[in-house]
Short mmCIF file of C-alpha atoms in Angstrom, two decimals:
data_model
loop_
_atom_site.label_atom_id
_atom_site.label_comp_id
_atom_site.label_asym_id
_atom_site.label_seq_id
_atom_site.Cartn_x
_atom_site.Cartn_y
_atom_site.Cartn_z
CA MET A 1 0.00 0.00 0.00
CA GLU A 2 2.74 2.43 0.92
CA ILE A 3 4.35 1.88 -2.45
CA LYS A 4 1.16 2.83 -4.24
CA ILE A 5 0.75 6.02 -2.22
CA MET A 6 4.36 6.92 -2.88
CA LYS A 7 3.83 6.28 -6.57
CA ASN A 8 0.82 8.63 -6.66
CA ILE A 9 2.81 11.35 -4.96
CA LEU A 10 5.71 10.83 -7.36
CA ASP A 11 3.37 10.81 -10.38
CA ARG A 12 1.77 14.07 -9.34
CA ASN A 13 5.21 15.52 -8.67
CA GLN A 14 6.39 14.42 -12.11
CA ASN A 15 3.45 15.99 -13.90
CA ARG A 16 4.04 19.33 -12.26
CA ALA A 17 7.80 19.05 -12.85
CA ASN A 18 7.13 18.57 -16.57
CA GLU A 19 5.05 21.78 -16.59
CA VAL A 20 7.82 23.68 -14.79
CA ARG A 21 10.42 22.35 -17.23
CA GLU A 22 8.32 23.43 -20.21
CA LEU A 23 7.76 26.93 -18.82
CA LEU A 24 11.47 27.43 -18.09
CA ALA A 25 12.41 26.19 -21.57
CA GLN A 26 10.00 28.72 -23.10
CA LYS A 27 11.51 31.49 -20.99
CA LYS A 28 15.06 30.27 -21.67
CA VAL A 29 15.93 29.96 -18.00
CA LEU A 30 18.41 27.29 -16.86
CA MET A 31 17.35 25.76 -13.53
CA VAL A 32 20.00 24.04 -11.41
CA ASN A 33 18.82 21.87 -8.51
CA ILE A 34 21.70 21.90 -6.00
CA ILE A 35 21.67 18.92 -3.62
CA SER A 36 24.00 17.96 -0.77
CA SER A 37 24.19 16.89 2.86
CA PRO A 38 23.72 19.62 5.47
CA GLY A 39 26.79 21.85 5.60
CA ALA A 40 28.53 20.69 2.43
CA GLY A 41 28.75 24.29 1.24
CA LYS A 42 25.77 24.99 -1.05
CA THR A 43 25.20 28.53 0.20
CA THR A 44 28.90 29.42 0.13
CA LEU A 45 29.03 28.08 -3.43
CA LEU A 46 26.13 30.36 -4.35
CA GLU A 47 27.76 33.36 -2.67
CA HIS A 48 30.93 32.96 -4.71
CA THR A 49 29.06 32.11 -7.90
CA CYS A 50 26.91 35.26 -7.60
CA GLU A 51 30.07 37.27 -6.96
CA ALA A 52 31.89 35.80 -9.98
CA LEU A 53 29.05 35.58 -12.51
CA GLY A 54 26.60 38.24 -11.35
CA ALA A 55 27.78 40.79 -13.91
CA ARG A 56 27.64 38.29 -16.77
CA PHE A 57 24.33 36.55 -16.09
CA ARG A 58 20.97 37.41 -14.55
CA ILE A 59 20.78 35.07 -11.54
CA GLY A 60 17.82 34.13 -9.36
CA VAL A 61 17.77 31.83 -6.32
CA ILE A 62 15.18 29.66 -4.60
CA GLU A 63 16.29 28.80 -1.07
CA GLY A 64 14.80 25.60 0.35
CA ASP A 65 15.06 25.39 4.11
CA ILE A 66 13.24 23.54 6.84
CA THR A 67 12.94 26.70 8.86
CA THR A 68 14.71 30.11 9.01
CA ASP A 69 15.76 32.35 6.12
CA ARG A 70 19.44 32.40 7.11
CA ASP A 71 20.77 31.21 3.77
CA ALA A 72 18.73 33.81 1.89
CA GLN A 73 20.03 36.52 4.23
CA ARG A 74 23.57 35.57 3.24
CA LEU A 75 22.72 36.16 -0.44
CA LYS A 76 20.88 39.46 0.01
CA LYS A 77 24.01 41.51 -0.64
CA TYR A 78 24.07 40.40 -4.29
CA ASN A 79 20.83 42.21 -4.99
CA ILE A 80 19.28 39.34 -6.92
CA PRO A 81 15.73 37.95 -6.75
CA ILE A 82 15.52 35.33 -3.97
CA VAL A 83 12.52 33.38 -2.74
CA VAL A 84 12.64 31.23 0.40
CA ILE A 85 10.58 28.05 0.66
CA ASN A 86 10.33 26.83 4.25
CA THR A 87 9.32 23.18 4.25
CA GLU A 88 8.37 23.24 7.97
CA GLY A 89 10.01 19.92 8.66
CA GLY A 90 9.76 18.53 5.13
CA CYS A 91 12.93 16.81 3.94
CA HIS A 92 12.95 17.96 0.30
CA LEU A 93 11.48 20.45 -2.14
CA ASP A 94 8.89 19.23 -4.63
CA SER A 95 7.71 20.53 -7.98
CA HIS A 96 4.49 21.95 -6.53
CA SER A 97 6.34 24.32 -4.21
CA ILE A 98 8.65 25.36 -7.07
CA SER A 99 5.72 25.92 -9.40
CA LYS A 100 4.01 28.13 -6.81
CA VAL A 101 6.97 30.45 -6.33
CA LEU A 102 7.95 30.79 -10.01
CA GLY A 103 5.35 33.53 -10.32
CA SER A 104 7.43 35.67 -7.95
CA PHE A 105 10.25 35.83 -10.51
CA ASP A 106 10.34 37.88 -13.68
CA LEU A 107 11.41 34.87 -15.74
CA GLY A 108 11.87 36.91 -18.89
CA ASN A 109 14.67 38.70 -17.05
CA LEU A 110 16.54 35.65 -15.78
CA ASP A 111 19.27 33.49 -17.31
CA VAL A 112 19.68 31.00 -14.49
CA LEU A 113 17.69 29.97 -11.43
CA PHE A 114 19.67 28.17 -8.76
CA VAL A 115 17.58 26.07 -6.38
CA GLU A 116 19.30 25.32 -3.09
CA ASN A 117 17.47 22.21 -1.95
CA VAL A 118 17.05 21.17 1.70
CA GLY A 119 20.31 19.74 3.11
CA ASN A 120 19.76 16.04 2.58
CA LEU A 121 21.70 13.55 0.46
CA ILE A 122 18.72 11.22 -0.01
CA CYS A 123 15.16 12.49 -0.45
CA PRO A 124 15.76 15.51 -2.74
CA SER A 125 17.31 13.26 -5.38
CA GLN A 126 13.99 11.42 -5.74
CA PHE A 127 11.87 14.49 -6.56
CA ASP A 128 12.14 16.08 -9.98
CA LEU A 129 11.56 19.83 -9.63
CA GLY A 130 11.53 20.52 -13.35
CA GLU A 131 15.19 21.50 -13.20
CA THR A 132 17.47 21.46 -16.22
CA PHE A 133 19.83 19.28 -14.18
CA LYS A 134 20.84 18.28 -10.67
CA LEU A 135 24.18 19.32 -9.21
CA ALA A 136 25.72 17.23 -6.43
CA VAL A 137 27.88 18.97 -3.82
CA VAL A 138 29.82 16.85 -1.31
CA SER A 139 32.38 17.88 1.26
CA THR A 140 35.66 16.01 1.78
CA ALA A 141 34.92 16.11 5.53
CA GLU A 142 32.00 13.72 4.92
CA GLY A 143 34.46 10.98 3.97
CA ASP A 144 35.38 9.35 0.68
CA ASP A 145 32.62 6.72 0.77
CA LYS A 146 29.60 8.89 -0.03
CA PRO A 147 29.03 8.04 -3.72
CA GLY A 148 28.98 4.32 -2.91
CA LYS A 149 26.74 4.67 0.13
CA TYR A 150 24.31 7.26 -1.28
CA PRO A 151 24.33 6.41 -4.99
CA MET A 152 21.00 7.93 -6.08
CA LEU A 153 22.14 11.54 -6.24
CA PHE A 154 25.51 10.75 -7.78
CA ARG A 155 23.83 8.64 -10.48
CA GLU A 156 21.56 11.52 -11.50
CA ALA A 157 23.90 14.49 -11.16
CA ARG A 158 25.04 16.33 -14.28
CA ALA A 159 28.17 17.41 -12.38
CA VAL A 160 29.74 16.75 -8.97
CA LEU A 161 31.46 19.40 -6.89
CA LEU A 162 33.85 17.97 -4.31
CA ASN A 163 34.09 20.88 -1.89
CA LYS A 164 36.43 21.65 1.05
CA ILE A 165 39.47 20.09 -0.60
CA ASP A 166 41.53 22.37 1.67
CA LEU A 167 40.54 20.06 4.56
CA ILE A 168 41.97 16.89 2.95
CA PRO A 169 45.34 17.15 4.76
CA TYR A 170 43.52 17.02 8.12
CA THR A 171 41.23 14.08 7.35
CA ASN A 172 41.55 10.50 6.12
CA PHE A 173 39.82 11.34 2.85
CA SER A 174 41.25 9.42 -0.12
CA PHE A 175 40.61 11.00 -3.49
CA GLU A 176 41.33 7.67 -5.15
CA ASN A 177 38.61 5.89 -3.16
CA PHE A 178 36.17 8.71 -3.85
CA SER A 179 36.75 8.88 -7.59
CA GLN A 180 36.71 5.09 -8.01
CA ASP A 181 33.34 4.96 -6.25
CA LEU A 182 32.00 7.79 -8.35
CA LYS A 183 33.23 6.30 -11.64
CA ARG A 184 31.44 3.05 -10.87
CA ILE A 185 28.17 4.94 -10.41
CA ASN A 186 28.41 7.67 -13.04
CA ALA A 187 31.43 7.03 -15.22
CA ASN A 188 31.68 10.27 -17.17
CA VAL A 189 30.24 12.87 -14.83
CA PRO A 190 32.35 16.05 -14.64
CA LEU A 191 34.01 16.28 -11.22
CA PHE A 192 35.28 19.61 -9.88
CA GLN A 193 37.61 19.64 -6.89
CA ILE A 194 37.03 22.96 -5.19
CA SER A 195 37.33 24.95 -2.01
CA CYS A 196 34.65 27.63 -1.91
CA THR A 197 36.25 29.39 1.04
CA LYS A 198 39.85 29.22 -0.22
CA GLY A 199 39.07 29.63 -3.94
CA ASP A 200 40.83 26.48 -5.22
CA GLY A 201 39.36 25.13 -8.44
CA MET A 202 36.58 27.70 -8.62
CA ASN A 203 37.51 29.01 -12.07
CA GLY A 204 36.88 25.59 -13.59
CA TRP A 205 33.41 25.57 -12.04
CA TYR A 206 32.61 29.11 -13.21
CA GLU A 207 33.69 28.22 -16.72
CA TRP A 208 31.60 25.05 -16.80
CA ILE A 209 28.42 26.57 -15.35
CA GLY A 210 28.86 29.65 -17.54
CA GLY A 211 28.95 27.33 -20.55
CA GLN A 212 25.79 25.57 -19.39
CA ILE A 213 23.99 28.89 -18.99
CA GLU A 214 25.11 30.10 -22.40
CA LYS A 215 23.95 27.01 -24.25
CA ARG A 216 20.55 26.86 -22.50
CA MET B 1 -4.76 14.07 2.04
CA GLU B 2 -1.03 13.64 2.27
CA ILE B 3 -1.11 14.71 5.90
CA LYS B 4 -3.62 12.00 6.73
CA ILE B 5 -1.55 9.30 5.03
CA MET B 6 1.54 10.48 6.84
CA LYS B 7 -0.35 10.36 10.13
CA ASN B 8 -1.39 6.74 9.51
CA ILE B 9 2.20 5.76 8.76
CA LEU B 10 3.39 7.55 11.89
CA ASP B 11 0.64 5.96 14.02
CA ARG B 12 1.56 2.49 12.85
CA ASN B 13 5.22 3.29 13.43
CA GLN B 14 4.45 4.52 16.94
CA ASN B 15 2.51 1.40 17.89
CA ARG B 16 5.34 -0.87 16.83
CA ALA B 17 7.88 1.40 18.52
CA ASN B 18 5.96 1.05 21.79
CA GLU B 19 6.15 -2.75 21.48
CA VAL B 20 9.89 -2.59 20.80
CA ARG B 21 10.40 -0.29 23.79
CA GLU B 22 8.47 -2.63 26.07
CA LEU B 23 10.43 -5.68 24.91
CA LEU B 24 13.78 -3.96 25.42
CA ALA B 25 12.74 -2.77 28.90
CA GLN B 26 11.83 -6.34 29.84
CA LYS B 27 15.20 -7.58 28.59
CA LYS B 28 17.04 -4.65 30.21
CA VAL B 29 18.65 -3.52 26.97
CA LEU B 30 19.42 0.16 26.40
CA MET B 31 18.76 1.15 22.78
CA VAL B 32 20.50 4.27 21.42
CA ASN B 33 19.28 5.69 18.11
CA ILE B 34 22.28 7.51 16.61
CA ILE B 35 21.33 10.18 14.07
CA SER B 36 23.49 12.55 12.00
CA SER B 37 24.15 13.90 8.53
CA PRO B 38 26.11 11.64 6.18
CA GLY B 39 29.75 11.51 7.21
CA ALA B 40 29.48 13.15 10.64
CA GLY B 41 31.29 10.19 12.20
CA LYS B 42 28.68 7.73 13.51
CA THR B 43 30.60 4.61 12.48
CA THR B 44 33.92 5.94 13.77
CA LEU B 45 32.18 6.76 17.06
CA LEU B 46 30.93 3.18 17.26
CA GLU B 47 34.37 1.78 16.46
CA HIS B 48 35.98 3.68 19.33
CA THR B 49 33.07 3.02 21.70
CA CYS B 50 33.27 -0.74 21.04
CA GLU B 51 37.03 -0.56 21.61
CA ALA B 52 36.68 1.35 24.88
CA LEU B 53 33.60 -0.29 26.39
CA GLY B 54 33.56 -3.74 24.78
CA ALA B 55 35.09 -5.43 27.83
CA ARG B 56 32.71 -3.73 30.26
CA PHE B 57 29.39 -4.08 28.41
CA ARG B 58 27.76 -6.51 26.00
CA ILE B 59 27.24 -4.40 22.86
CA GLY B 60 25.10 -5.07 19.79
CA VAL B 61 24.72 -2.90 16.68
CA ILE B 62 22.03 -2.40 14.04
CA GLU B 63 23.51 -0.73 10.96
CA GLY B 64 21.01 1.22 8.85
CA ASP B 65 22.27 1.90 5.35
CA ILE B 66 20.66 2.69 2.03
CA THR B 67 22.82 0.11 0.33
CA THR B 68 26.13 -1.70 1.06
CA ASP B 69 27.31 -3.25 4.34
CA ARG B 70 30.47 -1.13 4.53
CA ASP B 71 29.81 0.27 8.00
CA ALA B 72 29.10 -3.20 9.40
CA GLN B 73 32.34 -4.47 7.85
CA ARG B 74 34.23 -1.80 9.78
CA LEU B 75 32.77 -3.13 13.07
CA LYS B 76 33.33 -6.83 12.38
CA LYS B 77 36.67 -6.83 14.17
CA TYR B 78 34.98 -6.24 17.55
CA ASN B 79 33.29 -9.60 17.38
CA ILE B 80 29.91 -8.30 18.44
CA PRO B 81 26.45 -9.12 17.06
CA ILE B 82 25.67 -6.82 14.10
CA VAL B 83 22.65 -6.76 11.82
CA VAL B 84 22.51 -4.62 8.68
CA ILE B 85 19.23 -3.12 7.49
CA ASN B 86 19.46 -1.91 3.89
CA THR B 87 16.65 0.54 3.24
CA GLU B 88 17.11 0.33 -0.57
CA GLY B 89 16.72 4.05 -1.05
CA GLY B 90 14.68 4.69 2.09
CA CYS B 91 15.76 7.77 4.01
CA HIS B 92 15.30 6.49 7.59
CA LEU B 93 14.81 3.37 9.68
CA ASP B 94 11.37 2.69 11.10
CA SER B 95 10.15 0.63 14.05
CA HIS B 96 8.92 -2.21 11.80
CA SER B 97 12.38 -2.87 10.40
CA ILE B 98 13.86 -2.73 13.93
CA SER B 99 11.19 -5.07 15.29
CA LYS B 100 11.91 -7.58 12.52
CA VAL B 101 15.64 -7.79 13.20
CA LEU B 102 15.45 -7.87 17.01
CA GLY B 103 14.87 -11.63 16.78
CA SER B 104 18.41 -11.99 15.38
CA PHE B 105 19.88 -10.79 18.69
CA ASP B 106 20.12 -12.76 21.92
CA LEU B 107 18.61 -9.88 23.89
CA GLY B 108 19.14 -11.62 27.24
CA ASN B 109 22.87 -11.35 26.53
CA LEU B 110 22.98 -7.66 25.61
CA ASP B 111 23.40 -4.51 27.69
CA VAL B 112 23.19 -1.95 24.90
CA LEU B 113 22.04 -1.92 21.31
CA PHE B 114 23.38 0.94 19.20
CA VAL B 115 21.33 1.74 16.12
CA GLU B 116 23.24 3.63 13.46
CA ASN B 117 20.46 5.28 11.51
CA VAL B 118 20.69 6.26 7.83
CA GLY B 119 22.83 9.40 7.37
CA ASN B 120 20.17 12.10 7.33
CA LEU B 121 19.62 15.01 9.71
CA ILE B 122 15.89 15.24 9.01
CA CYS B 123 13.71 12.15 8.44
CA PRO B 124 15.16 9.78 11.09
CA SER B 125 14.28 12.23 13.86
CA GLN B 126 10.57 11.86 12.98
CA PHE B 127 10.41 8.07 13.39
CA ASP B 128 10.45 6.57 16.87
CA LEU B 129 12.22 3.19 16.71
CA GLY B 130 11.42 2.23 20.29
CA GLU B 131 14.83 3.50 21.38
CA THR B 132 15.63 4.51 24.94
CA PHE B 133 16.85 7.81 23.52
CA LYS B 134 18.15 9.56 20.41
CA LEU B 135 21.76 10.70 20.17
CA ALA B 136 22.65 13.56 17.82
CA VAL B 137 26.08 13.60 16.18
CA VAL B 138 27.17 16.66 14.22
CA SER B 139 30.51 17.51 12.66
CA THR B 140 32.14 20.93 13.00
CA ALA B 141 32.79 20.79 9.24
CA GLU B 142 29.03 21.07 8.67
CA GLY B 143 29.09 24.60 10.08
CA ASP B 144 27.86 26.15 13.32
CA ASP B 145 24.31 26.78 12.11
CA LYS B 146 22.94 23.24 12.13
CA PRO B 147 20.88 23.24 15.39
CA GLY B 148 19.01 26.37 14.24
CA LYS B 149 18.43 25.12 10.72
CA TYR B 150 17.57 21.50 11.55
CA PRO B 151 15.96 21.83 14.98
CA MET B 152 13.92 18.61 15.13
CA LEU B 153 16.76 16.26 15.97
CA PHE B 154 18.43 18.65 18.40
CA ARG B 155 15.14 19.18 20.21
CA GLU B 156 14.67 15.45 20.77
CA ALA B 157 18.24 14.33 21.45
CA ARG B 158 19.18 13.14 24.94
CA ALA B 159 22.78 14.19 24.21
CA VAL B 160 24.67 15.95 21.42
CA LEU B 161 28.14 14.94 20.23
CA LEU B 162 29.97 17.70 18.40
CA ASN B 163 32.53 15.69 16.45
CA LYS B 164 35.66 16.64 14.48
CA ILE B 165 36.63 19.47 16.83
CA ASP B 166 40.18 18.96 15.54
CA LEU B 167 39.02 20.59 12.26
CA ILE B 168 37.87 23.84 13.93
CA PRO B 169 41.16 25.69 13.28
CA TYR B 170 40.73 25.09 9.53
CA THR B 171 37.08 26.17 9.26
CA ASN B 172 34.94 29.19 10.15
CA PHE B 173 33.07 27.19 12.82
CA SER B 174 32.18 29.29 15.87
CA PHE B 175 31.54 27.29 19.03
CA GLU B 176 29.71 30.28 20.49
CA ASN B 177 27.24 30.42 17.58
CA PHE B 178 26.72 26.67 17.77
CA SER B 179 26.11 26.48 21.50
CA GLN B 180 23.83 29.54 21.53
CA ASP B 181 21.70 27.96 18.80
CA LEU B 182 21.61 24.67 20.64
CA LYS B 183 20.69 26.24 24.00
CA ARG B 184 17.75 28.02 22.41
CA ILE B 185 16.43 24.68 21.15
CA ASN B 186 17.33 22.30 23.97
CA ALA B 187 18.64 24.30 26.90
CA ASN B 188 20.03 21.57 29.14
CA VAL B 189 21.08 18.85 26.72
CA PRO B 190 24.55 17.44 27.50
CA LEU B 191 27.01 18.50 24.81
CA PHE B 192 30.26 16.61 24.26
CA GLN B 193 32.99 18.17 22.16
CA ILE B 194 34.94 15.28 20.69
CA SER B 195 37.26 14.12 17.97
CA CYS B 196 36.72 10.44 17.32
CA THR B 197 39.85 10.16 15.19
CA LYS B 198 42.15 12.19 17.47
CA GLY B 199 40.63 11.05 20.78
CA ASP B 200 39.82 14.49 22.24
CA GLY B 201 36.95 14.47 24.71
CA MET B 202 36.19 10.79 24.27
CA ASN B 203 36.56 9.90 27.94
CA GLY B 204 33.68 12.21 28.86
CA TRP B 205 31.50 10.44 26.31
CA TYR B 206 32.49 6.96 27.51
CA GLU B 207 31.73 7.96 31.09
CA TRP B 208 28.33 9.39 30.21
CA ILE B 209 27.19 6.51 27.99
CA GLY B 210 28.57 3.99 30.52
CA GLY B 211 26.41 5.66 33.18
CA GLN B 212 23.34 5.45 30.92
CA ILE B 213 23.93 1.75 30.30
CA GLU B 214 24.41 1.04 33.99
CA LYS B 215 21.23 2.77 35.10
CA ARG B 216 19.08 1.17 32.37
#
């Protein structure tokens, strides 16, 4: 019985996601669904990305959070359109909540809409929001075994950002273990080794995401 | 409609959890439901706890994982009873899965049963497993804002382990921010600052959990 209920919810989510995807394609807006564990660095990534690409592209952000608007507050200084969705305990965003808030954006004046999903490596990967693609962010401090243990997100991601590489010397993280695991799950996915706070590897990310926005 | 379905699932979960709790009380087994984000250090905590307390107490472990038995493999060397529950994509353990595997343990020969829940700071805190109490583990590398942003677990936890304190010098983690957030949510919860890999603060944890097992 539970499976059937889940299937209905997923079907309804998929239908709405398809509508969202169609609308964004019409408006020529790239939507990036950013997924990670809590504290992997999604908001810091957005801060630096707004800083680096804000003059080149028209950026909007949807901030998914269980409660509080703290992440949105951190992005206010970039003077971009931001909408917060508080899930009030919910463990992921769904296409209905995205669809509802799209009306708050002037889509004709946007190039890219970043969606910062709720911090959760599991549930968000199961709900299509109508995004152009999913982006996986994972911190080296989480250990090198995450792709193998939480394969769903890594299988679906269009790119993987391995963040906090500056912490590797202080942990037992093995890049070899991590990349072997990842290759087994998603052989050709682009992998960026970055440190949002220290700046390492960020140019490669800016170049790649800039290319994705341009070819939307 | 979704709320009603969710309530039914939670009701059924609660009934089974009550049965589990009653059985464990009869058998005098303490059950600790360990919850954290992916990679906060639950398995490493269990490794060191088995090492330190294995001679004093009879320990059993239930390993909740989406897929793989990697965490269980890491604990094999302690020669303790371990059962793996693979949720096959599921984002939390529930009381039904716990109830089913309890028969695999000789409960009359156990003092404590540690349950390592699926790595997820959200969903597991909403499902009572019949545990004696929940234990929250959080890594400094996740940032100092986690109690405020993910309050459910921190509200319910009997104790909080702040792990990876050895990484603080290399991050922007503020202990003051963290503890203020936590106090607002759960004023008197015991907080242990530890590093499982470096050993800092572990004796305080062993003493506290030893006391909990003894007074079960």
